[in-house]
Amino acid sequence: MEFQLLGPFAARHEGRQVLVGSRRQERCLLSVLLLHAGRAVTTERLIDLLWNGDGPASARGTLHTYIGRLRAALKPYGVPVETRHDGYAVEQGPHAIDAQEFTVLVRQAADAGDPAERVRLYDQALGLWRGPLLADVADDRLRTRLGGSLDELRLSAVESRAEAQLIMGLHDRVVADLTPLVEKHPARERLVAAQMTALYRGGRQADALTLYRGTRKALVTEFGIEPGAELQTLHDRMVRGDHRLDRPPGPVYAVRVDDQWLPWSTSGHPALEFCNTYAGWGRGEDRLPGSEWLRGYATLAVWAGHMDLIEERSVTRLREQALRQPDEAAAALTEARRFRTNLYTCLTGPEDARAFKVVAGTVEDAARHSVFTRGEDGLGHWHPAPSAGLRLPLLAVARSAGELLADPRHFTVRSCPSEDCGWLFLDASGRRRWCSLATCGDARLPTDRRG
């Protein structure tokens, strides 16, 4: 069963709308329980919400009547309304609730490394909004009490989507998406900054500066405050015509291959390079642009081709297949990232038996899906079989990792000690300390102490 709360209330079973004859307050009661699915809402709280803090003496009895009607109406669809102490709860179940789905999608979008994937997930989340929360069963006061956090999450999602779109160069779409919102929310400076940047990159510098002046006037008049430092800085850069605003920044320490950013090669071995697709470059919220290189499946496939682990024609085929099977591509990417984490642990902590066992399992899987073919150089080569499907890049790097772990050279693997790095490299001489990025490490270190 599907429940829609983001807009007019609707309940559907197998595509057919149900509960259409229920009373407005019954639908409102069900909506409150659905917004708290899996958690009990006390009777006192329900009365307070349904009657806006002014419940009649008969409110408790009326509420019990509503609960009985809802139970009878929902029973044919397998949606139980349970009594819990002095309250009620709708259990989590196979039924879908658009407000929950929205929250999950926004969280997934925020965690996605690839800007295109973030935009896709934000689009999917924001597409669930069909109007104000419970548009036909709640008034503005109740809507604010129930959905204030959802409204905030929605605006944050709009802002984050706009910033991801700017990274992708989609400034025209940002202008179209944000124009209806910036006038309503002048205090949301992230929103204004994204719109100003989009206008500026679209050749509309005057409009961007006009928007800033209007925002400043609204902030001073309504709140008695000036724009924040970041918005003021953006304005000053636009006044100066800072050319760096004309294009999105590229990630640090990157090389462009086809349409993907890949990290520089620093270690001399594909398995180490795979680990170096994520290592260091800041911690937590301070990560530098490009610290996560496996932003999407396309990056994984292009990287494997760039490392000569798979053939270029396989890269093209895999990318086309990933577009047709996005769920399978996402699963393969997640598995690759998990393998990378365990491989990094295995190489930096040889005593970690758990990490070695996990890596060994994938290496053995790669061996089972390998074929031995004659190459153009006349030599025989092991390659993952096409039957590996979208896991082919992962199995290719797993075979390379297995070869390294079977080679005494893996005892010479070192991790760059810089707090901003952590990339792996082979140190056969035993004299190196830093990886091969000349700019790596603390800026105060002498040049001759860096790789």
Short mmCIF file of N, CA, C and O in Angstrom, two decimals, residues 78 186 214 224 243 272 285 385 389:
data_model
loop_
_atom_site.label_atom_id
_atom_site.label_comp_id
_atom_site.label_asym_id
_atom_site.label_seq_id
_atom_site.Cartn_x
_atom_site.Cartn_y
_atom_site.Cartn_z
N GLY A 78 -3.67 -4.93 5.24
CA GLY A 78 -2.54 -5.39 6.04
C GLY A 78 -1.74 -4.30 6.70
O GLY A 78 -0.53 -4.45 6.90
N PRO A 186 14.64 34.90 1.21
CA PRO A 186 15.86 35.72 1.10
C PRO A 186 16.87 35.42 2.19
O PRO A 186 18.06 35.72 2.03
N GLY A 214 18.90 43.03 -3.72
CA GLY A 214 17.56 42.76 -3.21
C GLY A 214 17.61 41.90 -1.95
O GLY A 214 16.83 42.12 -1.01
N GLY A 224 17.34 42.95 10.27
CA GLY A 224 18.34 43.86 10.82
C GLY A 224 19.75 43.33 10.75
O GLY A 224 20.59 43.66 11.59
N HIS A 243 37.60 35.58 -12.83
CA HIS A 243 37.41 34.58 -13.88
C HIS A 243 37.22 33.18 -13.31
O HIS A 243 36.67 32.30 -13.99
N LEU A 272 47.50 -0.71 -5.70
CA LEU A 272 47.74 0.45 -4.85
C LEU A 272 47.01 1.68 -5.40
O LEU A 272 46.47 2.48 -4.64
N GLU A 285 34.33 16.64 7.36
CA GLU A 285 33.75 17.71 6.57
C GLU A 285 34.82 18.52 5.84
O GLU A 285 34.52 19.34 4.99
N ALA A 385 36.23 -12.77 -17.23
CA ALA A 385 35.32 -13.17 -18.30
C ALA A 385 34.19 -12.16 -18.43
O ALA A 385 33.76 -11.57 -17.43
N GLY A 389 29.92 -9.49 -15.92
CA GLY A 389 28.97 -8.37 -15.98
C GLY A 389 29.56 -7.08 -15.44
O GLY A 389 30.74 -6.78 -15.66
#
